[in-house]
Short mmCIF file of C-alpha atoms in Angstrom, two decimals:
data_model
loop_
_atom_site.label_atom_id
_atom_site.label_comp_id
_atom_site.label_asym_id
_atom_site.label_seq_id
_atom_site.Cartn_x
_atom_site.Cartn_y
_atom_site.Cartn_z
CA MET A 1 2.95 32.03 -5.09
CA ARG A 2 2.54 28.48 -5.91
CA VAL A 3 -0.04 26.95 -3.30
CA THR A 4 -0.81 23.17 -2.93
CA VAL A 5 -3.20 21.60 -0.82
CA ILE A 6 -2.34 17.94 -0.38
CA SER A 7 -4.20 15.26 1.87
CA PRO A 8 -2.76 11.32 2.19
CA GLU A 9 -4.77 10.28 -0.63
CA ARG A 10 -4.37 13.00 -3.57
CA ALA A 11 -3.20 16.19 -4.31
CA VAL A 12 -6.51 18.44 -3.48
CA PHE A 13 -5.12 21.67 -5.19
CA ASP A 14 -2.38 23.11 -6.75
CA GLY A 15 -1.64 26.14 -8.53
CA GLU A 16 -0.50 29.75 -8.52
CA ALA A 17 -2.62 31.87 -6.41
CA GLN A 18 -2.81 35.24 -4.75
CA ALA A 19 -3.79 34.98 -1.31
CA VAL A 20 -4.23 32.20 1.73
CA LEU A 21 -6.48 32.01 4.44
CA ALA A 22 -5.91 29.30 6.76
CA THR A 23 -7.89 28.73 10.00
CA ALA A 24 -4.42 28.08 12.73
CA PHE A 25 -4.22 26.49 15.89
CA ASP A 26 -4.61 29.44 17.41
CA GLY A 27 -7.12 31.73 15.14
CA GLU A 28 -6.84 32.80 11.05
CA ILE A 29 -3.92 33.30 9.40
CA GLY A 30 -3.01 35.17 6.01
CA ILE A 31 -0.62 34.41 3.59
CA LEU A 32 0.12 36.79 0.99
CA PRO A 33 3.44 36.49 -1.65
CA ASN A 34 6.42 36.57 -0.63
CA HIS A 35 5.83 35.71 2.97
CA ALA A 36 8.53 34.56 5.32
CA PRO A 37 9.45 30.85 5.88
CA LEU A 38 6.80 29.76 8.63
CA MET A 39 5.47 26.66 9.81
CA THR A 40 2.32 26.26 11.91
CA VAL A 41 -0.08 23.70 13.15
CA LEU A 42 -3.89 23.89 11.73
CA GLY A 43 -6.71 23.58 13.78
CA THR A 44 -10.54 22.79 12.13
CA GLY A 45 -11.88 25.59 9.91
CA THR A 46 -11.68 26.87 6.50
CA LEU A 47 -9.26 27.45 4.28
CA ARG A 48 -9.80 30.07 1.53
CA ILE A 49 -7.36 30.72 -1.45
CA THR A 50 -7.91 33.46 -3.58
CA THR A 51 -6.65 32.93 -7.35
CA THR A 52 -6.79 35.05 -10.40
CA SER A 53 -9.88 33.11 -11.52
CA GLY A 54 -11.74 32.78 -8.59
CA ALA A 55 -11.84 31.38 -4.72
CA GLU A 56 -11.54 28.33 -3.64
CA ALA A 57 -12.62 26.94 -0.13
CA PHE A 58 -11.72 23.52 1.90
CA ARG A 59 -12.51 22.51 5.38
CA VAL A 60 -9.80 21.33 6.83
CA GLN A 61 -9.37 19.39 10.33
CA GLY A 62 -5.83 19.30 11.66
CA GLY A 63 -2.53 18.90 9.96
CA PHE A 64 -0.42 22.12 9.30
CA LEU A 65 0.39 24.49 6.66
CA GLN A 66 4.39 25.52 5.48
CA VAL A 67 5.48 28.44 3.96
CA VAL A 68 8.84 28.72 2.12
CA ASN A 69 10.55 30.05 -1.07
CA ASN A 70 7.38 31.69 -2.08
CA SER A 71 5.47 28.62 -1.81
CA VAL A 72 2.89 27.39 0.61
CA ARG A 73 2.04 23.73 1.33
CA ILE A 74 -0.99 22.74 3.10
CA LEU A 75 -0.81 18.95 4.75
CA ALA A 76 -4.12 17.56 6.41
CA GLU A 77 -5.53 14.29 7.08
CA GLN A 78 -9.14 15.76 6.42
CA ILE A 79 -9.81 17.71 3.92
CA GLN A 80 -13.34 18.35 2.29
CA GLY A 81 -13.61 19.62 -1.07
CA ASP A 82 -15.20 23.22 -1.97
CA THR A 83 -17.88 24.08 0.75
CA ASP A 84 -20.48 26.65 -0.49
CA ALA A 85 -18.54 29.71 2.01
CA MET B 1 -4.81 -44.63 -24.10
CA ALA B 2 -7.50 -42.21 -23.51
CA THR B 3 -10.82 -42.30 -25.46
CA ASN B 4 -12.31 -39.98 -27.87
CA ARG B 5 -14.91 -39.29 -25.29
CA ALA B 6 -12.85 -38.56 -22.22
CA LEU B 7 -10.39 -36.13 -24.59
CA LYS B 8 -13.34 -34.09 -25.66
CA GLY B 9 -14.48 -33.70 -21.86
CA ARG B 10 -10.68 -32.63 -21.11
CA ILE B 11 -10.85 -29.96 -23.44
CA ARG B 12 -14.23 -28.63 -22.93
CA SER B 13 -12.91 -28.25 -18.85
CA VAL B 14 -9.66 -26.60 -19.89
CA THR B 15 -11.50 -23.93 -22.12
CA ASN B 16 -14.01 -23.30 -19.17
CA THR B 17 -10.67 -22.91 -16.85
CA ARG B 18 -9.33 -20.63 -19.36
CA LYS B 19 -12.44 -18.45 -19.88
CA ILE B 20 -12.54 -17.92 -15.74
CA THR B 21 -8.62 -17.16 -15.35
CA ARG B 22 -8.82 -15.05 -18.55
CA THR B 23 -11.45 -13.06 -16.64
CA MET B 24 -10.12 -12.58 -13.37
CA GLU B 25 -6.93 -11.37 -15.29
CA LEU B 26 -9.10 -8.60 -17.22
CA VAL B 27 -10.66 -7.68 -13.42
CA ALA B 28 -6.63 -7.35 -11.85
CA THR B 29 -6.14 -5.46 -14.66
CA SER B 30 -8.63 -3.06 -14.34
CA LYS B 31 -7.98 -2.96 -10.60
CA LEU B 32 -4.36 -2.50 -10.75
CA ARG B 33 -5.24 0.62 -12.65
CA ARG B 34 -6.50 2.17 -9.82
CA ALA B 35 -4.64 1.05 -7.06
CA GLN B 36 -1.64 2.09 -9.25
CA GLN B 37 -3.37 5.52 -9.48
CA ARG B 38 -3.59 5.57 -5.86
CA VAL B 39 0.00 4.87 -5.26
CA VAL B 40 1.03 7.68 -7.53
CA ALA B 41 -1.42 10.14 -5.44
CA ALA B 42 -0.25 8.99 -2.27
CA ARG B 43 3.33 10.52 -3.39
CA PRO B 44 2.90 14.16 -3.00
CA TYR B 45 2.05 13.97 0.97
CA ALA B 46 4.55 11.64 1.67
CA GLN B 47 6.97 13.76 -0.18
CA ALA B 48 5.94 16.85 1.45
CA LEU B 49 6.10 15.30 4.86
CA ARG B 50 9.62 13.98 4.85
CA GLU B 51 10.55 17.69 3.55
CA VAL B 52 9.17 19.09 6.73
CA ILE B 53 10.12 16.89 8.93
CA ALA B 54 13.54 17.01 8.04
CA ASP B 55 13.35 20.65 8.07
CA LEU B 56 12.07 20.34 11.62
CA VAL B 57 13.96 17.35 13.31
CA THR B 58 17.20 18.07 15.06
CA PRO B 59 19.44 15.71 16.91
CA ASP B 60 18.70 17.40 20.05
CA LEU B 61 15.15 17.55 19.78
CA ALA B 62 15.06 13.80 18.67
CA GLU B 63 15.92 12.79 22.13
CA ARG B 64 12.87 14.82 23.62
CA PHE B 65 10.21 13.04 21.24
CA PRO B 66 8.65 9.28 22.61
CA LEU B 67 8.20 8.52 18.71
CA LEU B 68 11.90 9.66 17.90
CA ARG B 69 13.52 7.70 20.89
CA ARG B 70 15.39 4.52 20.41
CA PRO B 71 14.84 2.10 23.27
CA LEU B 72 16.80 -0.29 24.77
CA PRO B 73 17.15 -3.69 23.57
CA PRO B 74 15.34 -6.17 25.98
CA SER B 75 18.91 -7.90 27.13
CA LYS B 76 19.45 -4.16 28.49
CA GLY B 77 16.39 -3.83 30.05
CA GLY B 78 14.37 -2.05 27.08
CA PRO B 79 10.93 -2.98 26.69
CA ALA B 80 10.37 -6.97 25.64
CA ARG B 81 7.14 -6.37 23.33
CA ALA B 82 7.36 -5.80 19.88
CA ALA B 83 4.58 -5.50 17.33
CA VAL B 84 5.01 -7.06 13.47
CA ILE B 85 2.06 -5.73 10.99
CA LEU B 86 1.76 -7.72 8.50
CA ILE B 87 -0.50 -6.95 5.37
CA THR B 88 -1.87 -9.59 2.88
CA SER B 89 -4.53 -10.04 0.56
CA ASN B 90 -7.89 -11.83 1.51
CA ARG B 91 -8.10 -13.53 -1.67
CA GLY B 92 -5.97 -15.78 -3.15
CA LEU B 93 -4.53 -16.92 -6.73
CA ALA B 94 -1.94 -14.15 -6.90
CA GLY B 95 0.97 -16.28 -7.60
CA GLY B 96 3.41 -16.18 -4.79
CA PHE B 97 2.15 -13.03 -3.51
CA ASN B 98 0.89 -14.02 0.07
CA SER B 99 3.54 -16.21 0.36
CA ASN B 100 6.47 -14.13 -0.18
CA LEU B 101 4.88 -11.98 2.65
CA ILE B 102 3.99 -14.65 4.82
CA LYS B 103 8.01 -15.64 4.51
CA GLU B 104 9.66 -12.31 4.83
CA ALA B 105 6.99 -11.78 7.89
CA THR B 106 8.46 -14.85 9.81
CA ARG B 107 11.84 -14.08 8.90
CA ARG B 108 11.23 -10.75 10.73
CA ILE B 109 9.70 -12.59 13.71
CA THR B 110 12.58 -15.02 14.04
CA ALA B 111 15.33 -12.07 13.96
CA LEU B 112 13.25 -10.05 16.51
CA GLU B 113 12.55 -12.88 18.76
CA ALA B 114 16.72 -13.39 18.50
CA GLU B 115 17.13 -10.16 19.68
CA GLY B 116 15.04 -11.17 22.82
CA TYR B 117 11.38 -9.71 21.90
CA THR B 118 7.90 -11.04 22.29
CA VAL B 119 6.57 -10.54 19.22
CA GLU B 120 2.73 -9.24 18.86
CA LEU B 121 1.22 -10.12 15.76
CA ILE B 122 -1.29 -7.44 13.76
CA GLY B 123 -2.95 -9.43 10.72
CA ILE B 124 -4.33 -7.66 7.86
CA GLY B 125 -5.86 -9.90 5.14
CA LYS B 126 -7.44 -13.03 5.39
CA LYS B 127 -4.45 -15.32 4.15
CA GLY B 128 -1.84 -13.89 5.99
CA ILE B 129 -4.13 -14.55 9.17
CA GLY B 130 -5.07 -17.85 8.16
CA PHE B 131 -1.59 -19.24 7.98
CA PHE B 132 -0.14 -17.89 11.27
CA LYS B 133 -3.43 -19.38 12.77
CA TYR B 134 -2.85 -22.63 10.97
CA ILE B 135 1.07 -22.87 12.77
CA GLY B 136 -0.40 -21.83 16.17
CA ARG B 137 0.16 -18.07 16.56
CA THR B 138 -2.25 -15.71 18.04
CA PHE B 139 -3.11 -12.26 16.64
CA ARG B 140 -3.39 -8.91 18.76
CA THR B 141 -5.28 -7.34 16.28
CA GLU B 142 -7.21 -9.26 13.29
CA ARG B 143 -8.21 -7.07 10.42
CA ILE B 144 -10.11 -8.54 6.93
CA ASP B 145 -12.33 -5.33 6.72
CA ILE B 146 -9.64 -3.25 4.57
CA GLY B 147 -10.25 -4.44 0.84
CA ASP B 148 -9.23 -3.21 -2.22
CA ARG B 149 -9.40 0.44 -1.39
CA PRO B 150 -7.71 1.29 1.87
CA THR B 151 -8.21 4.68 3.23
CA ALA B 152 -5.69 7.18 5.59
CA GLU B 153 -8.73 6.35 8.28
CA HIS B 154 -8.02 2.36 8.11
CA ALA B 155 -4.19 3.10 8.22
CA ALA B 156 -4.73 5.54 11.46
CA SER B 157 -7.21 3.15 13.15
CA VAL B 158 -3.93 0.23 13.03
CA VAL B 159 -1.80 2.31 13.61
CA GLU B 160 -2.67 4.09 16.94
CA GLU B 161 -2.72 2.21 19.61
CA LEU B 162 0.74 1.15 18.41
CA MET B 163 2.01 4.64 18.78
CA ALA B 164 0.31 5.08 22.16
CA ASP B 165 2.00 1.92 23.45
CA PHE B 166 5.15 2.79 21.76
CA ALA B 167 4.80 6.24 23.57
CA ALA B 168 4.08 4.89 26.66
CA GLY B 169 7.27 2.23 26.42
CA ASP B 170 5.55 -0.60 26.46
CA LEU B 171 6.78 -1.41 22.89
CA GLY B 172 9.86 -1.23 21.63
CA VAL B 173 9.88 -1.85 17.94
CA VAL B 174 7.00 -1.97 15.33
CA GLU B 175 7.66 -3.28 12.05
CA LEU B 176 5.63 -3.14 8.71
CA VAL B 177 5.80 -6.11 6.59
CA GLN B 178 4.13 -4.92 2.95
CA SER B 179 4.68 -5.43 -1.03
CA SER B 180 7.29 -2.60 -2.39
CA PHE B 181 5.34 -1.50 -5.54
CA GLN B 182 8.07 -0.81 -7.69
CA SER B 183 6.72 -1.59 -10.92
CA VAL B 184 3.57 -4.09 -12.25
CA LEU B 185 6.63 -6.98 -12.46
CA ILE B 186 8.37 -6.09 -9.61
CA THR B 187 6.84 -6.15 -6.33
CA PRO B 188 9.18 -7.99 -3.71
CA PRO B 189 7.99 -7.89 -0.16
CA MET B 190 10.18 -5.72 2.45
CA THR B 191 9.75 -4.75 5.75
CA VAL B 192 9.63 -1.22 7.14
CA ARG B 193 10.48 0.08 10.33
CA VAL B 194 7.30 2.28 11.61
CA LEU B 195 8.78 3.13 14.84
CA PRO B 196 11.06 4.38 16.50
CA VAL B 197 10.36 6.75 13.76
CA GLU B 198 13.34 7.13 11.19
CA ALA B 199 13.49 10.83 10.70
CA PRO B 200 14.35 11.83 7.42
CA VAL B 201 17.54 14.37 6.98
CA ALA B 202 17.52 17.24 5.19
CA LYS B 203 19.06 17.26 2.00
CA SER B 204 21.39 20.02 2.02
CA GLU B 205 23.01 21.37 5.41
CA GLY B 206 23.16 24.85 6.25
CA VAL B 207 20.83 26.54 4.00
CA ARG B 208 17.94 25.49 6.24
CA PRO B 209 14.88 28.58 5.89
CA ASP B 210 14.76 30.23 9.02
CA TYR B 211 11.28 29.76 9.96
CA ILE B 212 8.90 31.22 11.83
CA LEU B 213 7.59 28.29 14.45
CA SER B 214 4.26 28.59 15.71
CA PRO B 215 3.43 26.99 18.12
CA ASP B 216 7.60 25.90 19.09
CA PRO B 217 9.17 23.19 17.11
CA VAL B 218 8.14 20.67 19.83
CA THR B 219 4.72 21.15 19.59
CA LEU B 220 4.56 20.98 16.08
CA LEU B 221 6.73 17.99 15.66
CA GLU B 222 4.38 16.48 18.14
CA GLN B 223 1.36 17.13 15.59
CA VAL B 224 3.32 16.07 12.37
CA LEU B 225 5.20 12.83 13.90
CA PRO B 226 1.83 10.96 14.24
CA LEU B 227 0.95 12.24 10.81
CA TYR B 228 4.27 10.71 9.55
CA VAL B 229 3.83 7.43 11.00
CA ARG B 230 0.38 6.98 9.54
CA ASN B 231 1.03 7.95 6.06
CA ALA B 232 4.12 5.23 6.56
CA MET B 233 0.86 2.50 7.09
CA TYR B 234 -1.08 4.08 4.38
CA ARG B 235 1.63 3.77 2.12
CA GLY B 236 2.38 0.06 2.98
CA LEU B 237 -1.66 -0.47 2.54
CA VAL B 238 -1.69 1.16 -1.16
CA GLU B 239 1.02 -0.38 -2.05
CA THR B 240 0.31 -3.85 -1.19
CA VAL B 241 -3.29 -3.32 -2.58
CA ALA B 242 -1.12 -2.93 -5.83
CA ALA B 243 1.10 -5.22 -5.48
CA GLU B 244 -1.25 -7.83 -5.11
CA GLN B 245 -3.25 -6.97 -8.15
CA ALA B 246 0.09 -7.20 -10.19
CA SER B 247 0.88 -10.48 -9.11
CA ARG B 248 -2.75 -11.62 -9.66
CA ARG B 249 -2.79 -10.67 -13.26
CA THR B 250 0.65 -12.06 -14.01
CA ALA B 251 -0.37 -15.06 -12.28
CA MET B 252 -3.69 -15.35 -14.34
CA LYS B 253 -2.22 -14.20 -17.56
CA SER B 254 0.32 -17.31 -17.47
CA ALA B 255 -2.54 -19.88 -16.47
CA THR B 256 -4.29 -18.06 -19.71
CA ASP B 257 -1.49 -19.35 -21.75
CA ASN B 258 -0.84 -22.53 -20.43
CA ALA B 259 -4.68 -23.23 -20.86
CA GLY B 260 -4.36 -22.45 -24.48
CA ASP B 261 -1.11 -24.43 -24.74
CA LEU B 262 -2.94 -27.52 -23.23
CA ILE B 263 -5.88 -26.79 -25.38
CA ASP B 264 -3.65 -27.15 -28.26
CA ALA B 265 -2.10 -30.25 -27.59
CA LEU B 266 -5.10 -31.64 -26.46
CA LYS B 267 -6.91 -30.92 -29.87
CA ARG B 268 -4.42 -32.55 -32.08
CA THR B 269 -4.13 -35.75 -29.49
CA TYR B 270 -7.95 -35.69 -30.27
CA ASN B 271 -8.10 -35.10 -34.29
CA ARG B 272 -5.20 -37.93 -34.47
CA GLN B 273 -7.09 -40.51 -32.96
CA ARG B 274 -10.79 -39.56 -34.45
CA GLN B 275 -8.16 -39.67 -38.43
CA ALA B 276 -6.73 -43.42 -36.92
CA GLN B 277 -10.22 -44.61 -36.13
CA ILE B 278 -11.64 -43.87 -39.59
CA THR B 279 -8.04 -45.16 -41.30
CA GLN B 280 -9.01 -48.56 -39.42
CA GLU B 281 -12.30 -48.59 -39.95
CA ILE B 282 -11.94 -48.18 -43.77
CA ALA B 283 -9.12 -50.71 -43.85
CA GLU B 284 -11.51 -53.47 -42.14
CA LEU B 285 -14.09 -52.98 -44.83
CA VAL B 286 -11.69 -53.14 -47.59
CA GLY B 287 -10.45 -56.31 -45.44
CA GLY B 288 -13.81 -57.85 -45.63
CA ALA B 289 -14.69 -57.42 -48.91
CA ALA B 290 -11.55 -58.29 -50.21
CA ALA B 291 -11.88 -61.70 -48.20
CA LEU B 292 -15.67 -62.33 -49.55
CA GLN B 293 -14.46 -61.79 -53.21
CA GLY B 294 -11.56 -64.24 -52.59
#
């Protein structure tokens, strides 16, 4: 599935992924391919994206996550690049 | 007629001016490139945000949101205050850039006042602030700290209190006067109505995906709408910076070209005069010699 992580300033991540693990407002949420359409508000926490070539991690604060047509979109005003997580 | 020495001095001075304008042109070109990249990089976020809101907003929801609600005009008892955010540059020498924006702002202020609003000004950039202070207006907020690299935090800090005032029903309208960066050569001023939010509408009806919404749509919209407002402000800042550099480049390019033309004309006059003087001196010598022989 296609995953895009976008901040107001730029697209932080755009690519194919196997799984997304995000911190929603009420706890962690995992998205696997062919998830049903979903919109949720994100909390403060780590966003992990598993790709065939490894994993990416970001610190995200606020924003929201949308799943539609097997593509995941994460929009947040505060996204910090790879943490060591 | 100007003496040779005066001409020489003018040639030198215009040459120096050309050096300065050429340099400013090059600086603006490089700043423009970076500003343009930021405009392009900001597009995916705005696009995604629009699509998400279009999927979320339904007409019955619209009535319940402070940021979406359309207040009555002052003549019908609505809030009597309106805010106009004016973005200009901190520096001049950018052709008609700042005066175009100021003209647009004046037009909007007049229109809003005709509707019965008391207009509060939020000034970003020295040029616009300077002008409106000169004609005797006061500002609600003055920002000259946002330079060539506006960030999302800058945008948020400008609109935050306006959103609060609007949601509380104190403000009727919030408008943003900015440049619309259509291309390097086309950057007209324009006004964006920031509040109330004009919710984007879904492209096609009926195929709206059946979302699982968590939490409920009301809470979701409450989170997403401020993002939308802040993003409108951010885009305004970014586009205006790009437009500023674009018009400075154009202005400095034509200044450089004009200086070149001027130097050519002055050099021609200078050389003609020099030649005329030499010819005259020879003629005097020959005339003098002929008189002695005679």
